[in-house]
JSON list of C-alpha atoms in Angstrom, two decimals:
[
{"chain": "A", "resi": 1, "resn": "LYS", "atom": "CA", "xyz": [141.10, 131.67, 136.65]},
{"chain": "A", "resi": 2, "resn": "ALA", "atom": "CA", "xyz": [141.41, 127.95, 137.35]},
{"chain": "A", "resi": 3, "resn": "GLY", "atom": "CA", "xyz": [141.09, 125.62, 134.40]},
{"chain": "A", "resi": 4, "resn": "VAL", "atom": "CA", "xyz": [139.03, 122.48, 134.00]},
{"chain": "A", "resi": 5, "resn": "THR", "atom": "CA", "xyz": [139.89, 119.91, 136.64]},
{"chain": "A", "resi": 6, "resn": "GLN", "atom": "CA", "xyz": [139.35, 116.21, 136.16]},
{"chain": "A", "resi": 7, "resn": "THR", "atom": "CA", "xyz": [139.80, 113.61, 138.86]},
{"chain": "A", "resi": 8, "resn": "PRO", "atom": "CA", "xyz": [141.26, 111.12, 139.16]},
{"chain": "A", "resi": 9, "resn": "ARG", "atom": "CA", "xyz": [143.99, 111.34, 136.52]},
{"chain": "A", "resi": 10, "resn": "TYR", "atom": "CA", "xyz": [144.46, 107.58, 136.32]},
{"chain": "A", "resi": 11, "resn": "LEU", "atom": "CA", "xyz": [142.27, 104.62, 137.16]},
{"chain": "A", "resi": 12, "resn": "ILE", "atom": "CA", "xyz": [142.64, 100.88, 136.84]},
{"chain": "A", "resi": 13, "resn": "LYS", "atom": "CA", "xyz": [139.46, 98.83, 137.13]},
{"chain": "A", "resi": 14, "resn": "THR", "atom": "CA", "xyz": [138.44, 95.24, 136.57]},
{"chain": "A", "resi": 15, "resn": "ARG", "atom": "CA", "xyz": [135.91, 94.09, 134.01]},
{"chain": "A", "resi": 16, "resn": "GLY", "atom": "CA", "xyz": [132.39, 94.20, 135.41]},
{"chain": "A", "resi": 17, "resn": "GLN", "atom": "CA", "xyz": [133.11, 96.95, 137.91]},
{"chain": "A", "resi": 18, "resn": "GLN", "atom": "CA", "xyz": [131.73, 100.43, 137.70]},
{"chain": "A", "resi": 19, "resn": "VAL", "atom": "CA", "xyz": [133.57, 103.75, 137.77]},
{"chain": "A", "resi": 20, "resn": "THR", "atom": "CA", "xyz": [132.76, 107.40, 138.42]},
{"chain": "A", "resi": 21, "resn": "LEU", "atom": "CA", "xyz": [134.80, 110.24, 136.96]},
{"chain": "A", "resi": 22, "resn": "SER", "atom": "CA", "xyz": [134.56, 113.85, 138.03]},
{"chain": "A", "resi": 23, "resn": "CYS", "atom": "CA", "xyz": [134.93, 117.16, 136.22]},
{"chain": "A", "resi": 24, "resn": "SER", "atom": "CA", "xyz": [134.96, 120.68, 137.66]},
{"chain": "A", "resi": 25, "resn": "PRO", "atom": "CA", "xyz": [134.46, 123.27, 134.91]},
{"chain": "A", "resi": 26, "resn": "ILE", "atom": "CA", "xyz": [135.85, 126.76, 134.71]},
{"chain": "A", "resi": 27, "resn": "SER", "atom": "CA", "xyz": [134.08, 129.07, 137.11]},
{"chain": "A", "resi": 28, "resn": "GLY", "atom": "CA", "xyz": [131.03, 130.58, 135.44]},
{"chain": "A", "resi": 29, "resn": "HIS", "atom": "CA", "xyz": [130.81, 127.94, 132.72]},
{"chain": "A", "resi": 30, "resn": "ARG", "atom": "CA", "xyz": [127.51, 126.11, 132.68]},
{"chain": "A", "resi": 31, "resn": "SER", "atom": "CA", "xyz": [128.11, 123.56, 129.94]},
{"chain": "A", "resi": 32, "resn": "VAL", "atom": "CA", "xyz": [130.13, 120.40, 130.48]},
{"chain": "A", "resi": 33, "resn": "SER", "atom": "CA", "xyz": [130.75, 117.87, 127.73]},
{"chain": "A", "resi": 34, "resn": "TRP", "atom": "CA", "xyz": [132.35, 114.47, 127.96]},
{"chain": "A", "resi": 35, "resn": "TYR", "atom": "CA", "xyz": [134.42, 112.73, 125.29]},
{"chain": "A", "resi": 36, "resn": "GLN", "atom": "CA", "xyz": [136.04, 109.33, 124.97]},
{"chain": "A", "resi": 37, "resn": "GLN", "atom": "CA", "xyz": [139.38, 109.26, 123.18]},
{"chain": "A", "resi": 38, "resn": "THR", "atom": "CA", "xyz": [140.88, 106.02, 121.89]},
{"chain": "A", "resi": 39, "resn": "PRO", "atom": "CA", "xyz": [143.61, 105.45, 119.30]},
{"chain": "A", "resi": 40, "resn": "GLY", "atom": "CA", "xyz": [141.23, 103.59, 117.00]},
{"chain": "A", "resi": 41, "resn": "GLN", "atom": "CA", "xyz": [138.12, 105.79, 117.21]},
{"chain": "A", "resi": 42, "resn": "GLY", "atom": "CA", "xyz": [139.57, 109.21, 117.86]},
{"chain": "A", "resi": 43, "resn": "LEU", "atom": "CA", "xyz": [137.53, 111.66, 119.91]},
{"chain": "A", "resi": 44, "resn": "GLN", "atom": "CA", "xyz": [133.94, 110.57, 120.40]},
{"chain": "A", "resi": 45, "resn": "PHE", "atom": "CA", "xyz": [131.25, 112.69, 122.03]},
{"chain": "A", "resi": 46, "resn": "LEU", "atom": "CA", "xyz": [129.47, 111.10, 124.98]},
{"chain": "A", "resi": 47, "resn": "PHE", "atom": "CA", "xyz": [127.08, 113.73, 126.30]},
{"chain": "A", "resi": 48, "resn": "GLU", "atom": "CA", "xyz": [126.70, 117.36, 127.28]},
{"chain": "A", "resi": 49, "resn": "TYR", "atom": "CA", "xyz": [125.12, 118.85, 130.36]},
{"chain": "A", "resi": 50, "resn": "PHE", "atom": "CA", "xyz": [123.85, 122.38, 130.77]},
{"chain": "A", "resi": 51, "resn": "SER", "atom": "CA", "xyz": [122.23, 123.71, 133.92]},
{"chain": "A", "resi": 52, "resn": "GLU", "atom": "CA", "xyz": [121.90, 120.22, 135.38]},
{"chain": "A", "resi": 53, "resn": "THR", "atom": "CA", "xyz": [120.12, 118.84, 132.31]},
{"chain": "A", "resi": 54, "resn": "GLN", "atom": "CA", "xyz": [121.46, 116.56, 129.62]},
{"chain": "A", "resi": 55, "resn": "ARG", "atom": "CA", "xyz": [121.19, 118.70, 126.50]},
{"chain": "A", "resi": 56, "resn": "ASN", "atom": "CA", "xyz": [122.95, 116.49, 123.96]},
{"chain": "A", "resi": 57, "resn": "LYS", "atom": "CA", "xyz": [123.83, 112.83, 123.78]},
{"chain": "A", "resi": 58, "resn": "GLY", "atom": "CA", "xyz": [126.18, 110.79, 121.61]},
{"chain": "A", "resi": 59, "resn": "ASN", "atom": "CA", "xyz": [125.83, 107.20, 120.48]},
{"chain": "A", "resi": 60, "resn": "PHE", "atom": "CA", "xyz": [127.01, 105.31, 123.51]},
{"chain": "A", "resi": 61, "resn": "PRO", "atom": "CA", "xyz": [125.22, 102.47, 125.34]},
{"chain": "A", "resi": 62, "resn": "GLY", "atom": "CA", "xyz": [123.20, 103.08, 128.48]},
{"chain": "A", "resi": 63, "resn": "ARG", "atom": "CA", "xyz": [126.12, 101.86, 130.61]},
{"chain": "A", "resi": 64, "resn": "PHE", "atom": "CA", "xyz": [127.49, 105.37, 130.17]},
{"chain": "A", "resi": 65, "resn": "SER", "atom": "CA", "xyz": [125.64, 107.97, 132.17]},
{"chain": "A", "resi": 66, "resn": "GLY", "atom": "CA", "xyz": [126.28, 111.34, 133.67]},
{"chain": "A", "resi": 67, "resn": "ARG", "atom": "CA", "xyz": [124.91, 114.12, 135.77]},
{"chain": "A", "resi": 68, "resn": "GLN", "atom": "CA", "xyz": [125.57, 117.71, 136.60]},
{"chain": "A", "resi": 69, "resn": "PHE", "atom": "CA", "xyz": [125.22, 119.42, 139.93]},
{"chain": "A", "resi": 70, "resn": "SER", "atom": "CA", "xyz": [123.96, 122.89, 140.74]},
{"chain": "A", "resi": 71, "resn": "ASN", "atom": "CA", "xyz": [127.55, 124.19, 140.93]},
{"chain": "A", "resi": 72, "resn": "SER", "atom": "CA", "xyz": [128.08, 122.90, 137.35]},
{"chain": "A", "resi": 73, "resn": "ARG", "atom": "CA", "xyz": [130.44, 120.14, 138.44]},
{"chain": "A", "resi": 74, "resn": "SER", "atom": "CA", "xyz": [129.75, 116.98, 136.49]},
{"chain": "A", "resi": 75, "resn": "GLU", "atom": "CA", "xyz": [130.27, 113.28, 136.96]},
{"chain": "A", "resi": 76, "resn": "MET", "atom": "CA", "xyz": [130.14, 110.48, 134.47]},
{"chain": "A", "resi": 77, "resn": "ASN", "atom": "CA", "xyz": [129.57, 106.88, 135.40]},
{"chain": "A", "resi": 78, "resn": "VAL", "atom": "CA", "xyz": [130.33, 103.72, 133.49]},
{"chain": "A", "resi": 79, "resn": "SER", "atom": "CA", "xyz": [128.77, 100.52, 134.78]},
{"chain": "A", "resi": 80, "resn": "THR", "atom": "CA", "xyz": [129.69, 96.93, 133.98]},
{"chain": "A", "resi": 81, "resn": "LEU", "atom": "CA", "xyz": [133.05, 97.90, 132.57]},
{"chain": "A", "resi": 82, "resn": "GLU", "atom": "CA", "xyz": [134.35, 96.20, 129.46]},
{"chain": "A", "resi": 83, "resn": "LEU", "atom": "CA", "xyz": [137.93, 95.97, 128.17]},
{"chain": "A", "resi": 84, "resn": "GLY", "atom": "CA", "xyz": [136.94, 98.26, 125.28]},
{"chain": "A", "resi": 85, "resn": "ASP", "atom": "CA", "xyz": [136.08, 101.04, 127.73]},
{"chain": "A", "resi": 86, "resn": "SER", "atom": "CA", "xyz": [139.80, 101.59, 128.30]},
{"chain": "A", "resi": 87, "resn": "ALA", "atom": "CA", "xyz": [140.37, 105.12, 127.05]},
{"chain": "A", "resi": 88, "resn": "LEU", "atom": "CA", "xyz": [141.20, 108.69, 127.91]},
{"chain": "A", "resi": 89, "resn": "TYR", "atom": "CA", "xyz": [138.02, 110.42, 129.08]},
{"chain": "A", "resi": 90, "resn": "LEU", "atom": "CA", "xyz": [138.04, 114.14, 128.48]},
{"chain": "A", "resi": 91, "resn": "CYS", "atom": "CA", "xyz": [135.79, 116.76, 129.91]},
{"chain": "A", "resi": 92, "resn": "ALA", "atom": "CA", "xyz": [135.26, 120.13, 128.24]},
{"chain": "A", "resi": 93, "resn": "SER", "atom": "CA", "xyz": [133.70, 123.23, 129.70]},
{"chain": "A", "resi": 94, "resn": "SER", "atom": "CA", "xyz": [132.18, 126.17, 127.88]},
{"chain": "A", "resi": 95, "resn": "PRO", "atom": "CA", "xyz": [129.94, 129.09, 128.79]},
{"chain": "A", "resi": 96, "resn": "GLY", "atom": "CA", "xyz": [127.17, 127.27, 126.99]},
{"chain": "A", "resi": 97, "resn": "GLY", "atom": "CA", "xyz": [124.74, 130.15, 126.75]},
{"chain": "A", "resi": 98, "resn": "GLY", "atom": "CA", "xyz": [124.10, 129.74, 123.05]},
{"chain": "A", "resi": 99, "resn": "PRO", "atom": "CA", "xyz": [125.13, 127.57, 120.14]},
{"chain": "A", "resi": 100, "resn": "SER", "atom": "CA", "xyz": [126.90, 130.27, 118.17]},
{"chain": "A", "resi": 101, "resn": "ASN", "atom": "CA", "xyz": [130.33, 129.70, 119.65]},
{"chain": "A", "resi": 102, "resn": "THR", "atom": "CA", "xyz": [131.12, 126.54, 121.52]},
{"chain": "A", "resi": 103, "resn": "GLU", "atom": "CA", "xyz": [134.74, 127.35, 122.29]},
{"chain": "A", "resi": 104, "resn": "ALA", "atom": "CA", "xyz": [135.54, 124.51, 124.65]},
{"chain": "A", "resi": 105, "resn": "PHE", "atom": "CA", "xyz": [138.23, 124.29, 127.30]},
{"chain": "A", "resi": 106, "resn": "PHE", "atom": "CA", "xyz": [139.44, 120.80, 128.07]},
{"chain": "A", "resi": 107, "resn": "GLY", "atom": "CA", "xyz": [140.70, 119.16, 131.21]},
{"chain": "A", "resi": 108, "resn": "GLN", "atom": "CA", "xyz": [143.74, 116.88, 131.18]},
{"chain": "A", "resi": 109, "resn": "GLY", "atom": "CA", "xyz": [141.57, 113.80, 131.15]},
{"chain": "A", "resi": 110, "resn": "THR", "atom": "CA", "xyz": [141.19, 110.64, 133.16]},
{"chain": "A", "resi": 111, "resn": "ARG", "atom": "CA", "xyz": [143.06, 107.63, 131.81]},
{"chain": "A", "resi": 112, "resn": "LEU", "atom": "CA", "xyz": [140.91, 104.57, 132.51]},
{"chain": "A", "resi": 113, "resn": "THR", "atom": "CA", "xyz": [142.39, 101.12, 132.09]},
{"chain": "A", "resi": 114, "resn": "VAL", "atom": "CA", "xyz": [140.10, 98.11, 132.34]},
{"chain": "A", "resi": 115, "resn": "VAL", "atom": "CA", "xyz": [141.82, 94.79, 133.01]},
{"chain": "B", "resi": 1, "resn": "GLY", "atom": "CA", "xyz": [132.81, 109.46, 104.88]},
{"chain": "B", "resi": 2, "resn": "GLU", "atom": "CA", "xyz": [133.45, 111.27, 108.10]},
{"chain": "B", "resi": 3, "resn": "ASP", "atom": "CA", "xyz": [132.10, 114.75, 108.77]},
{"chain": "B", "resi": 4, "resn": "VAL", "atom": "CA", "xyz": [135.54, 116.23, 109.46]},
{"chain": "B", "resi": 5, "resn": "GLU", "atom": "CA", "xyz": [138.56, 114.67, 107.79]},
{"chain": "B", "resi": 6, "resn": "GLN", "atom": "CA", "xyz": [142.25, 115.13, 108.41]},
{"chain": "B", "resi": 7, "resn": "SER", "atom": "CA", "xyz": [145.32, 113.22, 107.35]},
{"chain": "B", "resi": 8, "resn": "LEU", "atom": "CA", "xyz": [146.71, 111.18, 110.23]},
{"chain": "B", "resi": 9, "resn": "PHE", "atom": "CA", "xyz": [150.39, 112.10, 110.12]},
{"chain": "B", "resi": 10, "resn": "LEU", "atom": "CA", "xyz": [152.68, 114.92, 109.06]},
{"chain": "B", "resi": 11, "resn": "SER", "atom": "CA", "xyz": [156.46, 114.95, 109.42]},
{"chain": "B", "resi": 12, "resn": "VAL", "atom": "CA", "xyz": [158.49, 118.14, 109.03]},
{"chain": "B", "resi": 13, "resn": "ARG", "atom": "CA", "xyz": [161.99, 119.35, 109.70]},
{"chain": "B", "resi": 14, "resn": "GLU", "atom": "CA", "xyz": [162.62, 121.84, 112.48]},
{"chain": "B", "resi": 15, "resn": "GLY", "atom": "CA", "xyz": [162.52, 125.39, 111.11]},
{"chain": "B", "resi": 16, "resn": "ASP", "atom": "CA", "xyz": [160.30, 124.51, 108.14]},
{"chain": "B", "resi": 17, "resn": "SER", "atom": "CA", "xyz": [156.64, 125.47, 107.86]},
{"chain": "B", "resi": 18, "resn": "SER", "atom": "CA", "xyz": [153.95, 122.90, 108.62]},
{"chain": "B", "resi": 19, "resn": "VAL", "atom": "CA", "xyz": [150.59, 122.88, 106.92]},
{"chain": "B", "resi": 20, "resn": "ILE", "atom": "CA", "xyz": [147.84, 120.75, 108.41]},
{"chain": "B", "resi": 21, "resn": "ASN", "atom": "CA", "xyz": [144.72, 120.35, 106.30]},
{"chain": "B", "resi": 22, "resn": "CYS", "atom": "CA", "xyz": [141.12, 119.62, 107.18]},
{"chain": "B", "resi": 23, "resn": "THR", "atom": "CA", "xyz": [137.94, 119.19, 105.15]},
{"chain": "B", "resi": 24, "resn": "TYR", "atom": "CA", "xyz": [134.42, 119.32, 106.48]},
{"chain": "B", "resi": 25, "resn": "THR", "atom": "CA", "xyz": [131.04, 118.55, 104.99]},
{"chain": "B", "resi": 26, "resn": "ASP", "atom": "CA", "xyz": [128.51, 120.87, 106.59]},
{"chain": "B", "resi": 27, "resn": "SER", "atom": "CA", "xyz": [128.15, 124.22, 104.85]},
{"chain": "B", "resi": 28, "resn": "SER", "atom": "CA", "xyz": [126.29, 125.62, 107.87]},
{"chain": "B", "resi": 29, "resn": "SER", "atom": "CA", "xyz": [129.44, 125.55, 109.99]},
{"chain": "B", "resi": 30, "resn": "THR", "atom": "CA", "xyz": [129.75, 128.83, 111.85]},
{"chain": "B", "resi": 31, "resn": "TYR", "atom": "CA", "xyz": [133.01, 128.47, 113.74]},
{"chain": "B", "resi": 32, "resn": "LEU", "atom": "CA", "xyz": [136.00, 126.29, 112.93]},
{"chain": "B", "resi": 33, "resn": "TYR", "atom": "CA", "xyz": [138.65, 125.46, 115.49]},
{"chain": "B", "resi": 34, "resn": "TRP", "atom": "CA", "xyz": [142.14, 124.11, 115.80]},
{"chain": "B", "resi": 35, "resn": "TYR", "atom": "CA", "xyz": [143.08, 122.29, 118.97]},
{"chain": "B", "resi": 36, "resn": "LYS", "atom": "CA", "xyz": [146.47, 120.94, 120.03]},
{"chain": "B", "resi": 37, "resn": "GLN", "atom": "CA", "xyz": [146.98, 117.88, 122.21]},
{"chain": "B", "resi": 38, "resn": "GLU", "atom": "CA", "xyz": [150.38, 117.17, 123.71]},
{"chain": "B", "resi": 39, "resn": "PRO", "atom": "CA", "xyz": [151.19, 113.68, 125.04]},
{"chain": "B", "resi": 40, "resn": "GLY", "atom": "CA", "xyz": [149.28, 112.87, 128.20]},
{"chain": "B", "resi": 41, "resn": "ALA", "atom": "CA", "xyz": [147.30, 116.08, 128.13]},
{"chain": "B", "resi": 42, "resn": "GLY", "atom": "CA", "xyz": [143.87, 117.34, 127.20]},
{"chain": "B", "resi": 43, "resn": "LEU", "atom": "CA", "xyz": [143.08, 119.46, 124.16]},
{"chain": "B", "resi": 44, "resn": "GLN", "atom": "CA", "xyz": [144.20, 123.07, 124.09]},
{"chain": "B", "resi": 45, "resn": "LEU", "atom": "CA", "xyz": [142.39, 125.57, 121.89]},
{"chain": "B", "resi": 46, "resn": "LEU", "atom": "CA", "xyz": [144.95, 127.13, 119.56]},
{"chain": "B", "resi": 47, "resn": "THR", "atom": "CA", "xyz": [142.79, 129.37, 117.44]},
{"chain": "B", "resi": 48, "resn": "TYR", "atom": "CA", "xyz": [139.44, 129.60, 115.74]},
{"chain": "B", "resi": 49, "resn": "ILE", "atom": "CA", "xyz": [137.98, 131.33, 112.73]},
{"chain": "B", "resi": 50, "resn": "PHE", "atom": "CA", "xyz": [134.47, 132.53, 112.06]},
{"chain": "B", "resi": 51, "resn": "SER", "atom": "CA", "xyz": [132.94, 131.29, 108.84]},
{"chain": "B", "resi": 52, "resn": "ASN", "atom": "CA", "xyz": [132.74, 134.74, 107.24]},
{"chain": "B", "resi": 53, "resn": "MET", "atom": "CA", "xyz": [136.54, 135.13, 107.41]},
{"chain": "B", "resi": 54, "resn": "ASP", "atom": "CA", "xyz": [139.10, 133.84, 104.93]},
{"chain": "B", "resi": 55, "resn": "MET", "atom": "CA", "xyz": [142.21, 134.11, 107.02]},
{"chain": "B", "resi": 56, "resn": "LYS", "atom": "CA", "xyz": [143.33, 134.65, 110.56]},
{"chain": "B", "resi": 57, "resn": "GLN", "atom": "CA", "xyz": [146.89, 135.14, 111.73]},
{"chain": "B", "resi": 58, "resn": "ASP", "atom": "CA", "xyz": [148.17, 134.78, 115.26]},
{"chain": "B", "resi": 59, "resn": "GLN", "atom": "CA", "xyz": [151.97, 134.95, 115.66]},
{"chain": "B", "resi": 60, "resn": "ARG", "atom": "CA", "xyz": [153.34, 131.78, 114.01]},
{"chain": "B", "resi": 61, "resn": "LEU", "atom": "CA", "xyz": [149.88, 130.42, 113.23]},
{"chain": "B", "resi": 62, "resn": "THR", "atom": "CA", "xyz": [147.91, 131.18, 110.08]},
{"chain": "B", "resi": 63, "resn": "VAL", "atom": "CA", "xyz": [144.45, 129.75, 109.50]},
{"chain": "B", "resi": 64, "resn": "LEU", "atom": "CA", "xyz": [143.04, 129.72, 105.98]},
{"chain": "B", "resi": 65, "resn": "LEU", "atom": "CA", "xyz": [139.41, 128.96, 105.27]},
{"chain": "B", "resi": 66, "resn": "ASN", "atom": "CA", "xyz": [138.00, 128.14, 101.85]},
{"chain": "B", "resi": 67, "resn": "LYS", "atom": "CA", "xyz": [134.27, 127.99, 102.41]},
{"chain": "B", "resi": 68, "resn": "LYS", "atom": "CA", "xyz": [133.48, 127.03, 98.84]},
{"chain": "B", "resi": 69, "resn": "ASP", "atom": "CA", "xyz": [135.63, 123.91, 99.07]},
{"chain": "B", "resi": 70, "resn": "LYS", "atom": "CA", "xyz": [134.93, 123.41, 102.79]},
{"chain": "B", "resi": 71, "resn": "HIS", "atom": "CA", "xyz": [138.65, 123.32, 103.42]},
{"chain": "B", "resi": 72, "resn": "LEU", "atom": "CA", "xyz": [140.49, 124.59, 106.48]},
{"chain": "B", "resi": 73, "resn": "SER", "atom": "CA", "xyz": [144.23, 124.69, 106.98]},
{"chain": "B", "resi": 74, "resn": "LEU", "atom": "CA", "xyz": [146.61, 125.54, 109.80]},
{"chain": "B", "resi": 75, "resn": "ARG", "atom": "CA", "xyz": [150.06, 126.78, 108.91]},
{"chain": "B", "resi": 76, "resn": "ILE", "atom": "CA", "xyz": [152.75, 126.82, 111.58]},
{"chain": "B", "resi": 77, "resn": "ALA", "atom": "CA", "xyz": [155.75, 128.94, 110.61]},
{"chain": "B", "resi": 78, "resn": "ASP", "atom": "CA", "xyz": [159.26, 128.06, 111.82]},
{"chain": "B", "resi": 79, "resn": "THR", "atom": "CA", "xyz": [158.10, 124.75, 113.31]},
{"chain": "B", "resi": 80, "resn": "GLN", "atom": "CA", "xyz": [159.83, 123.78, 116.54]},
{"chain": "B", "resi": 81, "resn": "THR", "atom": "CA", "xyz": [160.20, 120.44, 118.31]},
{"chain": "B", "resi": 82, "resn": "GLY", "atom": "CA", "xyz": [157.76, 121.74, 120.92]},
{"chain": "B", "resi": 83, "resn": "ASP", "atom": "CA", "xyz": [155.11, 121.88, 118.21]},
{"chain": "B", "resi": 84, "resn": "SER", "atom": "CA", "xyz": [155.12, 118.06, 118.02]},
{"chain": "B", "resi": 85, "resn": "ALA", "atom": "CA", "xyz": [151.59, 117.09, 119.04]},
{"chain": "B", "resi": 86, "resn": "ILE", "atom": "CA", "xyz": [148.26, 115.96, 117.67]},
{"chain": "B", "resi": 87, "resn": "TYR", "atom": "CA", "xyz": [146.26, 118.73, 116.00]},
{"chain": "B", "resi": 88, "resn": "PHE", "atom": "CA", "xyz": [142.49, 118.48, 115.85]},
{"chain": "B", "resi": 89, "resn": "CYS", "atom": "CA", "xyz": [140.25, 120.36, 113.50]},
{"chain": "B", "resi": 90, "resn": "ALA", "atom": "CA", "xyz": [136.67, 120.94, 114.72]},
{"chain": "B", "resi": 91, "resn": "GLU", "atom": "CA", "xyz": [133.57, 122.60, 113.34]},
{"chain": "B", "resi": 92, "resn": "ASN", "atom": "CA", "xyz": [130.56, 124.07, 115.04]},
{"chain": "B", "resi": 93, "resn": "ARG", "atom": "CA", "xyz": [127.41, 123.78, 112.99]},
{"chain": "B", "resi": 94, "resn": "ARG", "atom": "CA", "xyz": [124.69, 126.39, 113.05]},
{"chain": "B", "resi": 95, "resn": "GLY", "atom": "CA", "xyz": [122.34, 125.69, 115.93]},
{"chain": "B", "resi": 96, "resn": "SER", "atom": "CA", "xyz": [124.58, 123.05, 117.48]},
{"chain": "B", "resi": 97, "resn": "TYR", "atom": "CA", "xyz": [126.10, 123.24, 120.93]},
{"chain": "B", "resi": 98, "resn": "ILE", "atom": "CA", "xyz": [128.64, 120.52, 120.25]},
{"chain": "B", "resi": 99, "resn": "PRO", "atom": "CA", "xyz": [131.65, 120.85, 117.95]},
{"chain": "B", "resi": 100, "resn": "THR", "atom": "CA", "xyz": [132.43, 117.94, 115.64]},
{"chain": "B", "resi": 101, "resn": "PHE", "atom": "CA", "xyz": [136.07, 116.86, 115.75]},
{"chain": "B", "resi": 102, "resn": "GLY", "atom": "CA", "xyz": [138.31, 115.30, 113.17]},
{"chain": "B", "resi": 103, "resn": "ARG", "atom": "CA", "xyz": [140.48, 112.32, 114.14]},
{"chain": "B", "resi": 104, "resn": "GLY", "atom": "CA", "xyz": [143.56, 114.47, 114.57]},
{"chain": "B", "resi": 105, "resn": "THR", "atom": "CA", "xyz": [146.86, 114.89, 112.69]},
{"chain": "B", "resi": 106, "resn": "SER", "atom": "CA", "xyz": [150.04, 113.79, 114.45]},
{"chain": "B", "resi": 107, "resn": "LEU", "atom": "CA", "xyz": [152.72, 116.36, 113.72]},
{"chain": "B", "resi": 108, "resn": "ILE", "atom": "CA", "xyz": [156.26, 115.04, 114.10]},
{"chain": "B", "resi": 109, "resn": "VAL", "atom": "CA", "xyz": [159.06, 117.59, 114.06]},
{"chain": "B", "resi": 110, "resn": "HIS", "atom": "CA", "xyz": [162.54, 116.21, 113.55]},
{"chain": "B", "resi": 111, "resn": "PRO", "atom": "CA", "xyz": [165.90, 118.00, 113.74]}
]
């Protein structure tokens, strides 16, 4: 069974630009969550999608958005990039059917550098 | 304070046991997890324990849960240099779809 695939692995963008990251979950998983990881803040939850709907949202500004397609693949978008958006963005997939066990499987992440 | 707390660093000698500790605040936590992150990689689920268990053992890994004190620990026996990584504790609260992560403990294994 293929794991969680994130593309691209590395990105360098300029302040003010926008970026789109992609995540393909494990086959059969319907929940996709996104996290931002930085040395100073640790792992911070961005949002979670289940069956094409945003089910949970963290405390990030509206510049961060996402969506999920009917095949469960998800994208996240960051507009008007700031230097502080430089981070490792991780995607996690889980079956998502119920809240009792949210065992999550992570992709390798996309390293975004904003210059 | 934070919902899930871990110490930031732990240094051990190769062959010794490592114990990584975690405390959490929500008594409704149903599942508790340990994840491992190697440099440049995503998080890998190592093991998890259900809240009605006290202990779980899986080869070199032993998880101990003290629900009364809301304390979780991960013991790695015979620690190897390949165990050097960041270890994250996470809890899943009753009714929640999203686990809450600690900030991670960097385990450094030296010869």
